[in-house]
Amino acid sequence: MTEHPTSFDRPSTGADPTDPRGALLRTPVPPRASGSALPAQGSAGQTPPAAGEDSPGAFEHSQPGAEQAAEPDTHRPRPTSEGVPAQPDGGQPGGAPPGDTPSAGLIPGEVSAGGGQAGLVRPDSGAPAGAPDPGRRDAPPEPDRRTGQPTAPGRPTPMRRDGDRLRFVGAATRRIARGMDLDEIVMGLCRATVPTFADAILVYLREPLPVGDERPTGPLVLRLRRTDRIPAERDTEGGFTPAPQPEPSELETVGAELCEVRPGSALAEVLRGVRPVFTDTPAARAALPELLGEERDFALPDGRRAILAPLRGRRRVIGAALFLRGPERIAFEADDLLVAAQLATHSALGIDKAVLYGREAYIADELQRTMLPENLPRCTGVRLASRYLPAAETARVGGDWYDAIPLPGSRVALVVGDVMGHSMTSAAIMGQLRTTAQTLAGLDLPPQEVLHHLDEQAQRLGTDRMATCLYAVYDPVAHRITVANAGHPPPVLLHLGGHAEVLRVPAGAPIGVGGVDFEAVELDAPAGATLLLYTDGLVESRLRDVWTGIEQLRERLAATAQLTGPDHPPPLEALCDEVLDMLGPGDRDDDIALLAARFDGIAPSDVSYWFLDPEDAAPGKARRLARRALARWGMEDLTDAVELLVSEVVTNAVRYASKPVTLRLLRTDVLRCEVGDDVPQLPRLRQARVTDEGGRGLYLVNRLARRWGATRLSTGKVVWFELNRG
């Protein structure tokens, strides 16, 4: 975006110089004389101002008393970049010599609207900035429109300086506002300031930065976050003449890395004052050694060539910015304090918002990590893999979830659900429903009963809390799976031979509708098959409907299985990656939760199952049955430990049971023993006293077993333990 400098052109010939409308009129440019020497160009894209007049960017760069004559340029003036004032003309009275004009105040490398490099001089450029206009030598000086007093020749009027400052502040604040994170905002402040407003800048921020209304603790510590200065080299390509560079300045050595603001110190008083100050004031001069370090204070330029601006957020000071100008540039003026105050205010508010945004992103990441399973459990007879993709980077967590819950009898519950929306509210509701599902699974309720209680819980959370859910229970001993659905897309079963089918399960109504019965179906789950549970974000988008996506998913699974052959199922992790690869660019509108379960099952030859009557002889019978099973499996080295633990657990069961007690041994990668009875009270491990006759059975189990536990069932409980195979 470019802005034509119409409001700053000289008045037309014959217009009253004191007429306010004169600033809006344009003077014809006389033709350029041939054979003139190569002049220096002032601000990029502007015509040379007359003597006693100012250029659009001269509020801090124009030099009074410019008397050097030069021929005007016949070229049409190039518009200046928006809000960017001109650079100084070298600071020499009477104007700079040809070819020695410094940069035009644009950021190095920025191209002006006319196609030239800002801050450089073309061989065909016009008269230098500050040269007198031959056609306006007798024109009276324009009065100051704020005071009415005549202005000295060559001195820019305050009105025009203020206009340039406003344009610069507008462009700088827009650049700062474009930043989203902390580094972008600080970089925007530095790039907008150097070299247009200052030759160097140092930005200090509080360490650590407070978040929102958080009250910081400990001393106030400022850390140097970023420094920026005019680069030492300029681009000389394309026939441009580089601007003259000053000698190495002390500005490059200014700034300590860390400083602690002591209460009651001069720096603390300056920061408490909030307003920017010149560093030639006694208070600021005393505060600088504390900020920059005692050994670096001497590097500051003398006079009003440095401004110290506190950065104040919504409630407290969060840092400070130091603006510096070198000796080759004119000093800061009083109105520049207002510019520094605007830059500091906008930067501080942007930093506050960036810190808040970073905290929200951190909370979203933590919420996603805690709401979803960090690691899937290792269950007997089944292998698991999962994936989760948020809808977008800005919405890192949503309402989709998956879960795998171990159940008594070596069974496992597989759950996948989708709460309406993908916001923080949806994530919170998802967390409550997931917790409810885990609690209901621990009660070993049938799948349809679990969905019924989830529906009631969703209605208690609110009238518009709706979700879809699929709940399945896999039994590796029976090689069966029981599935209940609440408005969720059906699962896909990939058989060992490569055939993929969409399971026929009743769709049901979504959770939260209320008053709807859910139906469960029991299906075969052959060994080697893979069950894929997913949310609708995988198969539905703006480009396709749900059933088209489900068919594409089925075809993708079948094609992937063909690559590994009919006797070897594809690896689970690779299969999940292949499924997600079916999503094209821009083909994802919702969260995606994916849960894959590979059914290995438990062979009947690895299972031993008995019923024991609740009588005193039951523990002895249990020991004999366990000994025979271990001998059949070739695990005689575990006989002593198994007999002792089985005897203790069965003794506790038959003491209170009124129905037959079940005893089951499972041989997998470990030896698992399960004892079930009809008493719902769970046993608790306790430390037996010396005089107690009992209470040591679970202590022995806890010491000898690899793992052990107790699970309550709808018909009683199951106590189990595992031993490592020799």
Coordinates of C-alpha atoms in Angstrom, one line a residue, residues 265-267 269-270 277-289 297 303-304 308:
S265 CA 16.6 2.2 43.1
A266 CA 16.7 4.9 40.4
L267 CA 15.7 2.3 37.8
E269 CA 11.5 4.8 40.1
V270 CA 11.8 5.3 36.4
V277 CA 12.1 9.9 29.7
F278 CA 15.3 11.3 28.1
T279 CA 18.4 9.7 29.4
D280 CA 20.0 13.1 30.0
T281 CA 17.7 13.6 33.0
P282 CA 19.3 12.9 36.4
A283 CA 16.8 10.1 37.2
A284 CA 17.4 8.3 33.9
R285 CA 21.1 8.8 34.0
A286 CA 21.3 7.2 37.4
A287 CA 19.1 4.3 36.3
L288 CA 21.1 3.4 33.2
P289 CA 24.1 1.8 35.0
D297 CA 27.0 3.1 30.7
G303 CA 22.5 14.7 25.1
R304 CA 18.9 13.7 24.1
L308 CA 14.1 5.0 28.1

